[in-house]
């Protein structure tokens, strides 16, 4: 796990070794839609255009940030700085560890990064990925719709087969409503 580093909000700084171990375990499998970015194909068909890129997600609750650097076996497929956000609909469920209600959106804002004087610095956006909860509409994928956009550009969707590109990687997290990110108080 030496290639995976986690950073939290200023008020969520790591305070002890036990918490750091818990964060590393949580990050070990990757964050929610990281698999979307790692297994994407070049361009999506119209079948996934019902999932829209939210405009104001940086005002949502910031769940955490994970950096996958060159020391990680995940770097080739998912390297970068993963900033994870959740909308207000799902924030309470996240904090209580409960199943997410319909209309919950989890979002990964994936960026390149540089290391400057030992600090990880966010660079250009590589992709933006979302999971949208709708138990009826997305019943075949655990109640979640998946999409990602190259460079965060809403005209460049990446997911053409949500089952293969996204849901297969999320199945091991069935007990967490198929979500990798967890709340770290």
C-alpha positions as MATLAB code, in Angstrom:
seq = 'XXXXXXXXXXXXXXXXXXXXXXXXXXXXXXXXXXXXXXXXXXXXXXXXXXXXXXXXXXXXXXXXXXXXXXXXXXXXXXXXXXXXXXXXXXXXXXXXXXXXXXXXXXXXXXXXXXXXXXXXXXXXXXXXXXXXXXXXXXXXXXXXXXXXXXXXXXXXXXXXXXXXXXXXXXXXXXXXXXXXXXXXX';
ca = [
       0.000    0.000    0.000;
       2.971    2.292   -0.024;
       1.759    3.774   -3.303;
      -1.581    4.934   -1.891;
      -1.726    8.070    0.222;
      -4.857    9.580    1.743;
      -5.502   13.201    2.586;
      -8.553   14.544    4.392;
     -10.073   17.920    4.946;
      -8.198   20.183    7.337;
     -10.571   19.227   10.146;
     -10.195   15.512    9.274;
      -6.423   15.269    9.691;
      -5.057   11.935   10.731;
      -4.607   11.923   14.485;
      -3.222    8.496   15.271;
      -1.793    5.288   13.817;
      -5.003    3.274   14.185;
      -6.904    5.761   12.078;
      -4.159    5.710    9.440;
      -4.389    1.908    9.265;
      -8.174    2.134    8.796;
      -7.743    4.689    6.007;
      -5.158    2.533    4.230;
      -7.472   -0.508    4.414;
     -10.344    1.536    3.005;
      -8.194    2.929    0.211;
      -6.628   -0.405   -0.658;
      -9.413   -1.452   -2.952;
      -9.805    1.989   -4.484;
     -12.565    4.528   -4.222;
     -16.065    4.101   -5.506;
     -15.794    4.761   -9.240;
     -12.083    4.415   -9.640;
     -12.762    1.274  -11.608;
     -14.806    3.365  -14.028;
     -11.737    5.366  -14.909;
      -9.428    2.358  -14.891;
     -11.393    0.217  -17.298;
     -12.918    2.819  -19.575;
     -13.223    2.586  -23.301;
     -12.675    5.469  -25.642;
     -16.170    6.895  -26.040;
     -19.680    6.189  -24.789;
     -22.818    5.535  -26.742;
     -26.013    7.446  -26.168;
     -27.290    4.774  -23.745;
     -25.759    6.499  -20.711;
     -26.585   10.117  -21.529;
     -29.303   10.216  -18.854;
     -26.572   10.601  -16.250;
     -25.503   14.219  -16.118;
     -22.354   15.801  -14.723;
     -23.319   17.924  -11.690;
     -22.158   21.521  -12.002;
     -21.661   22.492   -8.361;
     -20.183   19.329   -6.839;
     -17.254   21.184   -5.227;
     -19.857   22.628   -2.819;
     -20.902   19.107   -1.759;
     -19.564   17.268    1.270;
     -15.939   16.268    0.643;
     -15.660   12.621    1.718;
     -11.895   12.265    1.280;
      -9.014   12.429   -1.135;
      -6.808    9.552   -2.201;
      -3.615    9.737   -4.217;
      -2.584    6.737   -6.275;
       1.044    7.332   -7.158;
       3.662    5.454   -9.190;
       4.420    3.132   -6.253;
       0.959    1.568   -6.511;
       0.026   -1.338   -8.793;
      -3.160    0.656   -9.502;
      -1.232    3.591  -10.984;
      -1.383    2.544  -14.635;
      -5.162    2.224  -14.610;
      -6.197    4.765  -11.955;
      -3.227    6.935  -11.067;
      -3.975   10.417   -9.836;
      -5.575   12.435   -7.085;
      -9.110   11.204   -6.410;
     -11.284   13.835   -4.691;
     -14.522   12.181   -3.521;
     -17.737   14.137   -2.929;
     -21.314   13.234   -1.973;
     -24.477   15.265   -2.444;
     -26.675   16.286    0.506;
     -29.148   13.485   -0.253;
     -26.588   10.836    0.690;
     -24.497   12.638    3.305;
     -26.451   11.384    6.349;
     -26.379    7.783    5.085;
     -22.619    8.069    4.521;
     -22.035    9.299    8.068;
     -24.293    6.630    9.608;
     -23.000    3.802    7.398;
     -26.508    3.104    6.123;
     -27.762    2.190    2.634;
     -27.996    5.248    0.417;
     -31.399    6.693   -0.518;
     -32.451    7.203   -4.115;
     -31.016   10.371   -5.705;
     -27.720   10.018   -3.819;
     -24.782   10.984   -6.028;
     -21.182   10.061   -5.257;
     -18.590   11.752   -7.426;
     -14.862   11.237   -8.007;
     -12.986   14.212   -9.434;
      -9.762   12.632  -10.723;
      -6.747   14.861  -11.342;
      -3.154   14.505  -12.385;
      -0.800   15.527   -9.609;
       2.747   16.634   -9.069;
       4.973   16.348   -6.047;
       6.574   19.604   -5.021;
       8.788   19.801   -1.932;
       7.201   16.596   -0.614;
       3.626   17.851   -1.106;
       1.085   16.369   -3.504;
      -0.307   19.168   -5.673;
      -3.486   18.810   -7.731;
      -2.960   19.127  -11.472;
      -5.208   19.047  -14.558;
      -8.454   17.082  -14.408;
      -8.245   13.594  -15.969;
     -11.866   12.518  -15.510;
     -14.966   12.954  -13.417;
     -17.026    9.885  -12.476;
     -20.380    9.540  -10.736;
     -22.608    6.938   -9.166;
     -26.328    7.837   -9.027;
     -28.657    5.818   -6.780;
     -32.016    4.790   -8.257;
     -33.033    1.328   -7.069;
     -35.647    0.799   -9.792;
     -33.900    2.322  -12.797;
     -30.548    0.654  -12.070;
     -31.716   -2.571  -10.440;
     -29.335   -4.675  -12.556;
     -26.315   -2.780  -11.188;
     -27.140   -2.813   -7.483;
     -29.358    0.273   -7.719;
     -26.553    2.486   -9.030;
     -26.068    4.205  -12.384;
     -22.477    4.863  -13.421;
     -20.833    7.345  -15.779;
     -17.513    9.126  -16.240;
     -16.423   11.974  -18.484;
     -12.950   12.494  -19.936;
     -11.385   15.626  -18.503;
     -14.679   16.346  -16.729;
     -16.137   17.380  -20.095;
     -19.882   16.555  -20.209;
     -19.624   16.053  -23.981;
     -17.092   13.214  -23.534;
     -18.818   10.356  -21.683;
     -16.672    7.266  -21.168;
     -18.905    4.479  -19.848;
     -20.496    2.299  -22.519;
     -21.141   -0.816  -20.418;
     -21.781    0.066  -16.756;
     -21.969   -3.586  -15.729;
     -18.531   -4.522  -17.038;
     -16.766   -1.190  -16.618;
     -18.096   -0.290  -13.167;
     -20.430   -2.640  -11.353;
     -18.240   -5.745  -11.572;
     -15.589   -3.920   -9.534;
     -18.155   -2.633   -7.022;
     -19.719   -6.050   -6.284;
     -17.243   -6.881   -3.474;
     -18.656   -3.868   -1.590;
     -22.253   -5.138   -1.583;
     -22.279   -4.920    2.222;
     -21.530   -1.182    1.913;
     -24.223   -0.583   -0.725;
     -21.553   -1.093   -3.431;
     -19.603    1.994   -2.316;
     -15.875    1.979   -1.554;
     -15.625    5.311    0.240;
     -16.460    5.326    3.919;
     -16.952    8.105    6.408;
     -13.911    8.908    8.514;
     -14.974   11.022   11.508;
];
